[in-house]
Amino acid sequence: MNTKKKLFAAGLLLATSLAAQAQLVDKKALTLAEARKAMAAATAEAKNNGWNVVIVVADDAGYPLTIDRLDNAQRPSVDISIGKARTAALFRRPSGALEEAINKGRPALLSVDGQVFLQGGVPIIVNGDVIGAVGVSGVRADQDEQVAMAGAKAVSR
């Protein structure tokens, strides 16, 4: 291979490498330390109100990082709170907004498998990006959301 061809091949390889790097996106991730911070704030809100709930803090894909079932919280609330957190993380909006959409005539959302369209899931937003969510279950819907908001606010900025 002559020198011109070698230089062309090296240049092409470099350009391809740079193009591939340019396509990558940096994204923020919810750390366990920040998830625990959200959990502490949510737990404090629940305890201050005497509410026996299950609280889940999940990553941006809806997978739980921390789960707390406060004393005397009902067992079904574990799955419900996981679902609320997953829904808020994946749809990047409060799960209650989706419940409202269904109630206002958008029942097609119910065909989305594995989601919980009930109030009480809130995304954690940092610099405009959803990095996780808090899901709460065990009391009235507005109270679940109040606890979830306390957790999300502890991390959101």
mmCIF file with all atom_site columns, C-alpha atoms in Angstrom:
data_model
loop_
_atom_site.group_PDB
_atom_site.id
_atom_site.type_symbol
_atom_site.label_atom_id
_atom_site.label_alt_id
_atom_site.label_comp_id
_atom_site.label_asym_id
_atom_site.label_entity_id
_atom_site.label_seq_id
_atom_site.pdbx_PDB_ins_code
_atom_site.Cartn_x
_atom_site.Cartn_y
_atom_site.Cartn_z
_atom_site.occupancy
_atom_site.B_iso_or_equiv
_atom_site.pdbx_formal_charge
_atom_site.auth_seq_id
_atom_site.auth_comp_id
_atom_site.auth_asym_id
_atom_site.auth_atom_id
_atom_site.pdbx_PDB_model_num
ATOM 1   C CA . MET A 1 1   ? 0.000   0.000  0.000  1.00 0.00 ? 1   MET A CA 1
ATOM 2   C CA . ASN A 1 2   ? 1.484   3.330  -0.953 1.00 0.00 ? 2   ASN A CA 1
ATOM 3   C CA . THR A 1 3   ? 1.796   6.290  1.407  1.00 0.00 ? 3   THR A CA 1
ATOM 4   C CA . LYS A 1 4   ? -1.217  8.159  -0.002 1.00 0.00 ? 4   LYS A CA 1
ATOM 5   C CA . LYS A 1 5   ? -3.465  5.161  0.503  1.00 0.00 ? 5   LYS A CA 1
ATOM 6   C CA . LYS A 1 6   ? -2.168  4.651  4.054  1.00 0.00 ? 6   LYS A CA 1
ATOM 7   C CA . LEU A 1 7   ? -2.802  8.305  4.908  1.00 0.00 ? 7   LEU A CA 1
ATOM 8   C CA . PHE A 1 8   ? -6.280  8.129  3.369  1.00 0.00 ? 8   PHE A CA 1
ATOM 9   C CA . ALA A 1 9   ? -7.090  4.957  5.334  1.00 0.00 ? 9   ALA A CA 1
ATOM 10  C CA . ALA A 1 10  ? -5.798  6.498  8.577  1.00 0.00 ? 10  ALA A CA 1
ATOM 11  C CA . GLY A 1 11  ? -7.813  9.664  7.958  1.00 0.00 ? 11  GLY A CA 1
ATOM 12  C CA . LEU A 1 12  ? -10.934 7.664  7.215  1.00 0.00 ? 12  LEU A CA 1
ATOM 13  C CA . LEU A 1 13  ? -10.447 5.619  10.372 1.00 0.00 ? 13  LEU A CA 1
ATOM 14  C CA . LEU A 1 14  ? -9.975  8.793  12.445 1.00 0.00 ? 14  LEU A CA 1
ATOM 15  C CA . ALA A 1 15  ? -13.044 10.462 10.906 1.00 0.00 ? 15  ALA A CA 1
ATOM 16  C CA . THR A 1 16  ? -15.164 7.358  11.566 1.00 0.00 ? 16  THR A CA 1
ATOM 17  C CA . SER A 1 17  ? -13.927 7.223  15.151 1.00 0.00 ? 17  SER A CA 1
ATOM 18  C CA . LEU A 1 18  ? -14.686 10.904 15.727 1.00 0.00 ? 18  LEU A CA 1
ATOM 19  C CA . ALA A 1 19  ? -18.147 10.549 14.163 1.00 0.00 ? 19  ALA A CA 1
ATOM 20  C CA . ALA A 1 20  ? -18.913 7.622  16.452 1.00 0.00 ? 20  ALA A CA 1
ATOM 21  C CA . GLN A 1 21  ? -17.794 9.610  19.492 1.00 0.00 ? 21  GLN A CA 1
ATOM 22  C CA . ALA A 1 22  ? -19.917 12.571 18.444 1.00 0.00 ? 22  ALA A CA 1
ATOM 23  C CA . GLN A 1 23  ? -22.999 10.339 18.504 1.00 0.00 ? 23  GLN A CA 1
ATOM 24  C CA . LEU A 1 24  ? -22.600 9.423  22.162 1.00 0.00 ? 24  LEU A CA 1
ATOM 25  C CA . VAL A 1 25  ? -24.621 11.318 24.749 1.00 0.00 ? 25  VAL A CA 1
ATOM 26  C CA . ASP A 1 26  ? -23.557 12.123 28.265 1.00 0.00 ? 26  ASP A CA 1
ATOM 27  C CA . LYS A 1 27  ? -26.381 11.622 30.712 1.00 0.00 ? 27  LYS A CA 1
ATOM 28  C CA . LYS A 1 28  ? -26.824 12.134 34.400 1.00 0.00 ? 28  LYS A CA 1
ATOM 29  C CA . ALA A 1 29  ? -27.548 9.100  36.537 1.00 0.00 ? 29  ALA A CA 1
ATOM 30  C CA . LEU A 1 30  ? -29.192 8.825  39.921 1.00 0.00 ? 30  LEU A CA 1
ATOM 31  C CA . THR A 1 31  ? -26.626 7.551  42.407 1.00 0.00 ? 31  THR A CA 1
ATOM 32  C CA . LEU A 1 32  ? -27.471 5.359  45.360 1.00 0.00 ? 32  LEU A CA 1
ATOM 33  C CA . ALA A 1 33  ? -26.480 8.216  47.676 1.00 0.00 ? 33  ALA A CA 1
ATOM 34  C CA . GLU A 1 34  ? -28.957 10.561 45.978 1.00 0.00 ? 34  GLU A CA 1
ATOM 35  C CA . ALA A 1 35  ? -31.629 7.857  45.951 1.00 0.00 ? 35  ALA A CA 1
ATOM 36  C CA . ARG A 1 36  ? -31.157 7.459  49.702 1.00 0.00 ? 36  ARG A CA 1
ATOM 37  C CA . LYS A 1 37  ? -31.459 11.238 50.086 1.00 0.00 ? 37  LYS A CA 1
ATOM 38  C CA . ALA A 1 38  ? -34.806 11.122 48.248 1.00 0.00 ? 38  ALA A CA 1
ATOM 39  C CA . MET A 1 39  ? -35.887 8.158  50.363 1.00 0.00 ? 39  MET A CA 1
ATOM 40  C CA . ALA A 1 40  ? -35.022 9.970  53.602 1.00 0.00 ? 40  ALA A CA 1
ATOM 41  C CA . ALA A 1 41  ? -37.064 13.028 52.606 1.00 0.00 ? 41  ALA A CA 1
ATOM 42  C CA . ALA A 1 42  ? -40.042 10.932 51.499 1.00 0.00 ? 42  ALA A CA 1
ATOM 43  C CA . THR A 1 43  ? -39.903 8.813  54.647 1.00 0.00 ? 43  THR A CA 1
ATOM 44  C CA . ALA A 1 44  ? -39.778 11.916 56.842 1.00 0.00 ? 44  ALA A CA 1
ATOM 45  C CA . GLU A 1 45  ? -42.859 13.319 55.057 1.00 0.00 ? 45  GLU A CA 1
ATOM 46  C CA . ALA A 1 46  ? -44.764 10.067 55.531 1.00 0.00 ? 46  ALA A CA 1
ATOM 47  C CA . LYS A 1 47  ? -43.806 9.704  59.192 1.00 0.00 ? 47  LYS A CA 1
ATOM 48  C CA . ASN A 1 48  ? -44.605 13.354 59.958 1.00 0.00 ? 48  ASN A CA 1
ATOM 49  C CA . ASN A 1 49  ? -48.134 12.676 58.724 1.00 0.00 ? 49  ASN A CA 1
ATOM 50  C CA . GLY A 1 50  ? -48.481 9.239  60.309 1.00 0.00 ? 50  GLY A CA 1
ATOM 51  C CA . TRP A 1 51  ? -48.850 7.532  56.933 1.00 0.00 ? 51  TRP A CA 1
ATOM 52  C CA . ASN A 1 52  ? -47.870 3.867  56.592 1.00 0.00 ? 52  ASN A CA 1
ATOM 53  C CA . VAL A 1 53  ? -46.706 3.666  52.980 1.00 0.00 ? 53  VAL A CA 1
ATOM 54  C CA . VAL A 1 54  ? -44.285 1.922  50.689 1.00 0.00 ? 54  VAL A CA 1
ATOM 55  C CA . ILE A 1 55  ? -41.736 4.216  49.033 1.00 0.00 ? 55  ILE A CA 1
ATOM 56  C CA . VAL A 1 56  ? -39.655 3.322  45.986 1.00 0.00 ? 56  VAL A CA 1
ATOM 57  C CA . VAL A 1 57  ? -36.866 5.361  44.425 1.00 0.00 ? 57  VAL A CA 1
ATOM 58  C CA . ALA A 1 58  ? -36.068 4.140  40.913 1.00 0.00 ? 58  ALA A CA 1
ATOM 59  C CA . ASP A 1 59  ? -33.532 4.993  38.206 1.00 0.00 ? 59  ASP A CA 1
ATOM 60  C CA . ASP A 1 60  ? -34.481 6.556  34.864 1.00 0.00 ? 60  ASP A CA 1
ATOM 61  C CA . ALA A 1 61  ? -35.436 3.135  33.465 1.00 0.00 ? 61  ALA A CA 1
ATOM 62  C CA . GLY A 1 62  ? -37.807 2.517  36.362 1.00 0.00 ? 62  GLY A CA 1
ATOM 63  C CA . TYR A 1 63  ? -35.690 -0.065 38.170 1.00 0.00 ? 63  TYR A CA 1
ATOM 64  C CA . PRO A 1 64  ? -35.779 0.292  41.977 1.00 0.00 ? 64  PRO A CA 1
ATOM 65  C CA . LEU A 1 65  ? -32.673 1.523  43.737 1.00 0.00 ? 65  LEU A CA 1
ATOM 66  C CA . THR A 1 66  ? -34.273 1.625  47.186 1.00 0.00 ? 66  THR A CA 1
ATOM 67  C CA . ILE A 1 67  ? -37.536 0.324  48.634 1.00 0.00 ? 67  ILE A CA 1
ATOM 68  C CA . ASP A 1 68  ? -38.871 1.020  52.121 1.00 0.00 ? 68  ASP A CA 1
ATOM 69  C CA . ARG A 1 69  ? -42.065 -0.475 53.489 1.00 0.00 ? 69  ARG A CA 1
ATOM 70  C CA . LEU A 1 70  ? -42.934 1.481  56.591 1.00 0.00 ? 70  LEU A CA 1
ATOM 71  C CA . ASP A 1 71  ? -44.403 -0.415 59.524 1.00 0.00 ? 71  ASP A CA 1
ATOM 72  C CA . ASN A 1 72  ? -47.964 -1.600 58.929 1.00 0.00 ? 72  ASN A CA 1
ATOM 73  C CA . ALA A 1 73  ? -47.966 -0.627 55.242 1.00 0.00 ? 73  ALA A CA 1
ATOM 74  C CA . GLN A 1 74  ? -50.196 -2.896 53.199 1.00 0.00 ? 74  GLN A CA 1
ATOM 75  C CA . ARG A 1 75  ? -48.366 -5.559 51.197 1.00 0.00 ? 75  ARG A CA 1
ATOM 76  C CA . PRO A 1 76  ? -49.925 -4.792 47.772 1.00 0.00 ? 76  PRO A CA 1
ATOM 77  C CA . SER A 1 77  ? -48.430 -1.303 48.021 1.00 0.00 ? 77  SER A CA 1
ATOM 78  C CA . VAL A 1 78  ? -44.991 -2.763 47.274 1.00 0.00 ? 78  VAL A CA 1
ATOM 79  C CA . ASP A 1 79  ? -45.886 -3.681 43.695 1.00 0.00 ? 79  ASP A CA 1
ATOM 80  C CA . ILE A 1 80  ? -48.035 -0.585 43.238 1.00 0.00 ? 80  ILE A CA 1
ATOM 81  C CA . SER A 1 81  ? -45.294 1.812  44.342 1.00 0.00 ? 81  SER A CA 1
ATOM 82  C CA . ILE A 1 82  ? -42.737 0.089  42.091 1.00 0.00 ? 82  ILE A CA 1
ATOM 83  C CA . GLY A 1 83  ? -45.163 0.465  39.193 1.00 0.00 ? 83  GLY A CA 1
ATOM 84  C CA . LYS A 1 84  ? -45.820 4.132  39.952 1.00 0.00 ? 84  LYS A CA 1
ATOM 85  C CA . ALA A 1 85  ? -42.082 4.895  40.053 1.00 0.00 ? 85  ALA A CA 1
ATOM 86  C CA . ARG A 1 86  ? -41.490 2.963  36.814 1.00 0.00 ? 86  ARG A CA 1
ATOM 87  C CA . THR A 1 87  ? -44.354 4.778  35.095 1.00 0.00 ? 87  THR A CA 1
ATOM 88  C CA . ALA A 1 88  ? -43.159 8.233  36.181 1.00 0.00 ? 88  ALA A CA 1
ATOM 89  C CA . ALA A 1 89  ? -39.585 7.466  35.116 1.00 0.00 ? 89  ALA A CA 1
ATOM 90  C CA . LEU A 1 90  ? -40.414 5.997  31.705 1.00 0.00 ? 90  LEU A CA 1
ATOM 91  C CA . PHE A 1 91  ? -43.120 8.482  30.746 1.00 0.00 ? 91  PHE A CA 1
ATOM 92  C CA . ARG A 1 92  ? -41.084 11.333 32.275 1.00 0.00 ? 92  ARG A CA 1
ATOM 93  C CA . ARG A 1 93  ? -44.109 12.846 33.979 1.00 0.00 ? 93  ARG A CA 1
ATOM 94  C CA . PRO A 1 94  ? -46.145 12.215 37.129 1.00 0.00 ? 94  PRO A CA 1
ATOM 95  C CA . SER A 1 95  ? -48.127 8.995  36.973 1.00 0.00 ? 95  SER A CA 1
ATOM 96  C CA . GLY A 1 96  ? -51.183 11.008 38.044 1.00 0.00 ? 96  GLY A CA 1
ATOM 97  C CA . ALA A 1 97  ? -51.056 12.967 34.767 1.00 0.00 ? 97  ALA A CA 1
ATOM 98  C CA . LEU A 1 98  ? -51.507 9.686  32.907 1.00 0.00 ? 98  LEU A CA 1
ATOM 99  C CA . GLU A 1 99  ? -54.333 8.630  35.216 1.00 0.00 ? 99  GLU A CA 1
ATOM 100 C CA . GLU A 1 100 ? -55.994 11.954 34.430 1.00 0.00 ? 100 GLU A CA 1
ATOM 101 C CA . ALA A 1 101 ? -55.545 11.393 30.677 1.00 0.00 ? 101 ALA A CA 1
ATOM 102 C CA . ILE A 1 102 ? -57.261 8.013  30.985 1.00 0.00 ? 102 ILE A CA 1
ATOM 103 C CA . ASN A 1 103 ? -60.103 9.517  33.014 1.00 0.00 ? 103 ASN A CA 1
ATOM 104 C CA . LYS A 1 104 ? -60.548 12.224 30.370 1.00 0.00 ? 104 LYS A CA 1
ATOM 105 C CA . GLY A 1 105 ? -61.087 9.753  27.553 1.00 0.00 ? 105 GLY A CA 1
ATOM 106 C CA . ARG A 1 106 ? -57.689 8.289  26.656 1.00 0.00 ? 106 ARG A CA 1
ATOM 107 C CA . PRO A 1 107 ? -58.270 4.646  27.718 1.00 0.00 ? 107 PRO A CA 1
ATOM 108 C CA . ALA A 1 108 ? -55.822 3.426  25.058 1.00 0.00 ? 108 ALA A CA 1
ATOM 109 C CA . LEU A 1 109 ? -53.070 4.075  27.621 1.00 0.00 ? 109 LEU A CA 1
ATOM 110 C CA . LEU A 1 110 ? -54.371 1.063  29.514 1.00 0.00 ? 110 LEU A CA 1
ATOM 111 C CA . SER A 1 111 ? -52.934 -1.139 26.761 1.00 0.00 ? 111 SER A CA 1
ATOM 112 C CA . VAL A 1 112 ? -49.386 -0.224 27.823 1.00 0.00 ? 112 VAL A CA 1
ATOM 113 C CA . ASP A 1 113 ? -48.151 -3.276 29.697 1.00 0.00 ? 113 ASP A CA 1
ATOM 114 C CA . GLY A 1 114 ? -46.397 -3.089 33.053 1.00 0.00 ? 114 GLY A CA 1
ATOM 115 C CA . GLN A 1 115 ? -47.350 0.476  34.008 1.00 0.00 ? 115 GLN A CA 1
ATOM 116 C CA . VAL A 1 116 ? -49.383 1.768  36.936 1.00 0.00 ? 116 VAL A CA 1
ATOM 117 C CA . PHE A 1 117 ? -51.471 4.756  35.929 1.00 0.00 ? 117 PHE A CA 1
ATOM 118 C CA . LEU A 1 118 ? -52.312 5.957  39.432 1.00 0.00 ? 118 LEU A CA 1
ATOM 119 C CA . GLN A 1 119 ? -51.341 9.176  41.195 1.00 0.00 ? 119 GLN A CA 1
ATOM 120 C CA . GLY A 1 120 ? -48.280 8.821  43.425 1.00 0.00 ? 120 GLY A CA 1
ATOM 121 C CA . GLY A 1 121 ? -45.334 8.494  41.026 1.00 0.00 ? 121 GLY A CA 1
ATOM 122 C CA . VAL A 1 122 ? -43.173 11.598 40.485 1.00 0.00 ? 122 VAL A CA 1
ATOM 123 C CA . PRO A 1 123 ? -40.086 11.987 38.266 1.00 0.00 ? 123 PRO A CA 1
ATOM 124 C CA . ILE A 1 124 ? -36.800 13.246 39.676 1.00 0.00 ? 124 ILE A CA 1
ATOM 125 C CA . ILE A 1 125 ? -35.583 16.018 37.378 1.00 0.00 ? 125 ILE A CA 1
ATOM 126 C CA . VAL A 1 126 ? -32.067 17.472 37.344 1.00 0.00 ? 126 VAL A CA 1
ATOM 127 C CA . ASN A 1 127 ? -31.249 20.253 34.876 1.00 0.00 ? 127 ASN A CA 1
ATOM 128 C CA . GLY A 1 128 ? -34.272 19.331 32.767 1.00 0.00 ? 128 GLY A CA 1
ATOM 129 C CA . ASP A 1 129 ? -33.422 15.620 32.553 1.00 0.00 ? 129 ASP A CA 1
ATOM 130 C CA . VAL A 1 130 ? -35.405 12.859 34.246 1.00 0.00 ? 130 VAL A CA 1
ATOM 131 C CA . ILE A 1 131 ? -32.856 10.788 36.171 1.00 0.00 ? 131 ILE A CA 1
ATOM 132 C CA . GLY A 1 132 ? -35.271 8.698  38.199 1.00 0.00 ? 132 GLY A CA 1
ATOM 133 C CA . ALA A 1 133 ? -38.581 8.707  40.035 1.00 0.00 ? 133 ALA A CA 1
ATOM 134 C CA . VAL A 1 134 ? -40.234 8.208  43.396 1.00 0.00 ? 134 VAL A CA 1
ATOM 135 C CA . GLY A 1 135 ? -43.317 6.016  43.719 1.00 0.00 ? 135 GLY A CA 1
ATOM 136 C CA . VAL A 1 136 ? -45.490 5.831  46.827 1.00 0.00 ? 136 VAL A CA 1
ATOM 137 C CA . SER A 1 137 ? -48.520 3.733  47.733 1.00 0.00 ? 137 SER A CA 1
ATOM 138 C CA . GLY A 1 138 ? -50.559 3.155  50.858 1.00 0.00 ? 138 GLY A CA 1
ATOM 139 C CA . VAL A 1 139 ? -52.737 6.184  51.567 1.00 0.00 ? 139 VAL A CA 1
ATOM 140 C CA . ARG A 1 140 ? -55.010 8.451  49.500 1.00 0.00 ? 140 ARG A CA 1
ATOM 141 C CA . ALA A 1 141 ? -53.723 9.254  46.012 1.00 0.00 ? 141 ALA A CA 1
ATOM 142 C CA . ASP A 1 142 ? -52.993 12.911 46.819 1.00 0.00 ? 142 ASP A CA 1
ATOM 143 C CA . GLN A 1 143 ? -51.144 11.862 49.980 1.00 0.00 ? 143 GLN A CA 1
ATOM 144 C CA . ASP A 1 144 ? -49.084 9.299  48.053 1.00 0.00 ? 144 ASP A CA 1
ATOM 145 C CA . GLU A 1 145 ? -48.105 12.079 45.657 1.00 0.00 ? 145 GLU A CA 1
ATOM 146 C CA . GLN A 1 146 ? -47.282 14.453 48.525 1.00 0.00 ? 146 GLN A CA 1
ATOM 147 C CA . VAL A 1 147 ? -44.791 11.921 49.897 1.00 0.00 ? 147 VAL A CA 1
ATOM 148 C CA . ALA A 1 148 ? -43.344 11.241 46.432 1.00 0.00 ? 148 ALA A CA 1
ATOM 149 C CA . MET A 1 149 ? -42.932 14.983 45.778 1.00 0.00 ? 149 MET A CA 1
ATOM 150 C CA . ALA A 1 150 ? -41.009 15.396 49.030 1.00 0.00 ? 150 ALA A CA 1
ATOM 151 C CA . GLY A 1 151 ? -38.594 12.697 47.900 1.00 0.00 ? 151 GLY A CA 1
ATOM 152 C CA . ALA A 1 152 ? -38.217 14.032 44.367 1.00 0.00 ? 152 ALA A CA 1
ATOM 153 C CA . LYS A 1 153 ? -37.666 17.611 45.577 1.00 0.00 ? 153 LYS A CA 1
ATOM 154 C CA . ALA A 1 154 ? -34.780 16.465 47.785 1.00 0.00 ? 154 ALA A CA 1
ATOM 155 C CA . VAL A 1 155 ? -32.804 15.565 44.651 1.00 0.00 ? 155 VAL A CA 1
ATOM 156 C CA . SER A 1 156 ? -34.320 17.630 41.813 1.00 0.00 ? 156 SER A CA 1
ATOM 157 C CA . ARG A 1 157 ? -32.675 20.880 40.779 1.00 0.00 ? 157 ARG A CA 1
#
